[in-house]
Amino acid sequence: MQLICAIDIDPEQYVAESFHKRMLPPARCPHCYRAKTLWALGYYSRNLSRIGLGALLIFVRRFLCRCCRKTVSLLPSFAQPYRFVQNRTIENYLRGNPLSDEVIRHLDLLSQYWRRFRIWLPELERTVGDALERAPPNDHIKAWRLLLAVHGDLASTTQNLVTGFQITPFGRYRCHRPNGPEEKMVRKR
Ligand SMILES: [Zn+2]
């Protein structure tokens, strides 16, 4: 299982400070709900866009429950589950300000994300209900802004949607995929 972990540093800082090593386990195992049973089990790595050229390789902390033997990983909230472009850039793109360099660099992916949001919106509306009712029909950008306004920002929105409903703003949340193609296990140092 992957949980989203609120974190108030940006991805560049997370990498520069090897912050993954300081991520603490949840107090309770999300599978069996026992307390203090999670032990560190290394990391997996994934790519994330950066402000500037190239990409960041971020390490995501994993833990193993010594009771139920299931694992949990903690994705920092600046990243969107299973999407390359970081939340800050997605927000900038949809804020509609003059396009910044990182938005222009990832315009293809960002427009894909936007298409996904538009397709997914009816399901989102059914799930979160009241929050989006004030959006006029077919005004997707208004719906996006209302959604983020309810939760604060894209990081909190995603965290709340995943925790409460097992969805993200862009689709159903594939809770955990232990060794998928974009993930690689690394040994803890
Ligand atoms: Zn457990």
Short mmCIF file of C-alpha atoms in Angstrom, two decimals, residues 13-148:
data_model
loop_
_atom_site.label_atom_id
_atom_site.label_comp_id
_atom_site.label_asym_id
_atom_site.label_seq_id
_atom_site.Cartn_x
_atom_site.Cartn_y
_atom_site.Cartn_z
CA GLN A 13 15.17 19.99 -1.18
CA TYR A 14 13.88 16.47 -0.49
CA VAL A 15 16.52 15.08 -2.83
CA ALA A 16 19.32 17.42 -1.76
CA GLU A 17 18.80 16.58 1.92
CA SER A 18 18.17 12.85 1.38
CA PHE A 19 14.97 13.52 3.24
CA HIS A 20 13.64 10.02 2.52
CA LYS A 21 15.95 8.79 5.26
CA ARG A 22 14.09 10.92 7.81
CA MET A 23 10.57 9.76 6.93
CA LEU A 24 9.00 8.13 9.97
CA PRO A 25 6.59 5.20 9.73
CA PRO A 26 2.86 5.74 10.32
CA ALA A 27 1.91 5.14 13.95
CA ARG A 28 -0.33 2.23 12.93
CA CYS A 29 -0.06 -0.33 10.18
CA PRO A 30 -2.68 0.63 7.56
CA HIS A 31 -3.36 -3.06 6.88
CA CYS A 32 -3.80 -4.62 10.32
CA TYR A 33 -4.12 -1.38 12.36
CA ARG A 34 -1.67 -2.55 15.00
CA ALA A 35 0.50 0.16 16.56
CA LYS A 36 4.29 0.39 16.33
CA THR A 37 4.70 -2.61 14.06
CA LEU A 38 6.27 -0.96 11.01
CA TRP A 39 9.95 -1.45 10.34
CA ALA A 40 12.05 0.23 7.68
CA LEU A 41 12.32 -1.78 4.49
CA GLY A 42 14.49 0.33 2.23
CA TYR A 43 13.19 2.49 -0.57
CA TYR A 44 11.95 2.45 -4.10
CA SER A 45 12.89 5.07 -6.62
CA ARG A 46 10.88 6.95 -9.20
CA ASN A 47 11.35 9.93 -11.47
CA LEU A 48 9.81 13.31 -10.92
CA SER A 49 9.97 16.49 -12.96
CA ARG A 50 12.05 19.31 -11.56
CA ILE A 51 12.05 23.06 -11.83
CA GLY A 52 14.80 23.33 -14.41
CA LEU A 53 16.14 20.89 -16.93
CA GLY A 54 16.18 17.15 -16.42
CA ALA A 55 14.40 15.04 -13.83
CA LEU A 56 14.77 14.20 -10.17
CA LEU A 57 15.20 10.66 -8.95
CA ILE A 58 13.32 10.52 -5.67
CA PHE A 59 13.49 7.73 -3.12
CA VAL A 60 10.26 6.68 -1.50
CA ARG A 61 10.47 5.17 1.96
CA ARG A 62 9.00 1.72 2.51
CA PHE A 63 8.11 -0.06 5.71
CA LEU A 64 7.20 -3.65 6.53
CA CYS A 65 4.69 -4.63 9.21
CA ARG A 66 6.22 -7.25 11.43
CA CYS A 67 2.77 -8.60 12.31
CA CYS A 68 0.94 -8.91 9.00
CA ARG A 69 4.10 -8.84 6.79
CA LYS A 70 2.53 -6.30 4.42
CA THR A 71 4.35 -3.21 3.22
CA VAL A 72 3.52 0.47 3.13
CA SER A 73 5.36 3.21 1.29
CA LEU A 74 5.17 6.95 1.91
CA LEU A 75 4.94 9.11 -1.17
CA PRO A 76 5.81 12.75 -0.41
CA SER A 77 2.80 14.94 -1.15
CA PHE A 78 4.64 17.11 -3.68
CA ALA A 79 4.44 14.19 -6.14
CA GLN A 80 1.31 12.98 -7.89
CA PRO A 81 0.92 9.19 -7.66
CA TYR A 82 2.17 7.56 -10.85
CA ARG A 83 2.58 10.85 -12.69
CA PHE A 84 5.89 12.35 -13.68
CA VAL A 85 5.16 16.06 -13.39
CA GLN A 86 5.30 17.44 -9.85
CA ASN A 87 2.21 19.00 -8.28
CA ARG A 88 3.63 22.53 -8.24
CA THR A 89 3.98 22.54 -12.03
CA ILE A 90 0.51 21.03 -12.55
CA GLU A 91 -0.94 23.79 -10.37
CA ASN A 92 0.96 26.48 -12.25
CA TYR A 93 -0.28 25.14 -15.56
CA LEU A 94 -3.90 25.16 -14.45
CA ARG A 95 -3.66 28.51 -12.73
CA GLY A 96 -3.52 29.94 -16.21
CA ASN A 97 -0.73 32.42 -15.54
CA PRO A 98 1.75 33.17 -18.30
CA LEU A 99 3.40 29.84 -18.96
CA SER A 100 6.62 29.26 -17.05
CA ASP A 101 9.57 27.35 -18.50
CA GLU A 102 8.77 24.14 -16.63
CA VAL A 103 5.15 24.26 -17.81
CA ILE A 104 6.25 24.72 -21.42
CA ARG A 105 8.74 21.85 -21.06
CA HIS A 106 6.01 19.46 -19.91
CA LEU A 107 3.12 20.83 -21.91
CA ASP A 108 2.35 17.50 -23.60
CA LEU A 109 2.07 15.62 -20.32
CA LEU A 110 0.19 18.45 -18.64
CA SER A 111 -2.41 18.53 -21.36
CA GLN A 112 -2.78 14.76 -21.00
CA TYR A 113 -3.37 15.22 -17.27
CA TRP A 114 -5.95 17.88 -18.01
CA ARG A 115 -7.75 15.57 -20.43
CA ARG A 116 -7.78 12.89 -17.76
CA PHE A 117 -9.23 15.30 -15.22
CA ARG A 118 -12.00 16.31 -17.63
CA ILE A 119 -12.87 12.70 -18.38
CA TRP A 120 -12.70 11.76 -14.71
CA LEU A 121 -14.69 14.77 -13.47
CA PRO A 122 -18.16 13.15 -13.52
CA GLU A 123 -16.86 10.39 -11.24
CA LEU A 124 -15.14 12.97 -9.03
CA GLU A 125 -18.38 14.91 -8.79
CA ARG A 126 -20.27 11.77 -7.81
CA THR A 127 -17.65 10.98 -5.18
CA VAL A 128 -16.98 14.32 -3.54
CA GLY A 129 -20.43 15.69 -4.24
CA ASP A 130 -21.18 18.98 -2.59
CA ALA A 131 -17.80 20.59 -3.11
CA LEU A 132 -18.15 20.68 -6.88
CA GLU A 133 -21.84 21.40 -7.14
CA ARG A 134 -21.17 25.09 -7.44
CA ALA A 135 -19.24 24.57 -10.67
CA PRO A 136 -21.35 25.33 -13.74
CA PRO A 137 -21.80 22.28 -15.97
CA ASN A 138 -18.91 21.80 -18.39
CA ASP A 139 -16.81 24.47 -16.73
CA HIS A 140 -13.90 22.17 -15.98
CA ILE A 141 -11.50 24.88 -14.90
CA LYS A 142 -14.01 26.19 -12.38
CA ALA A 143 -14.46 22.63 -11.06
CA TRP A 144 -10.68 22.28 -10.72
CA ARG A 145 -10.42 25.53 -8.79
CA LEU A 146 -13.29 24.60 -6.49
CA LEU A 147 -11.76 21.21 -5.80
CA LEU A 148 -8.42 22.74 -4.84
#
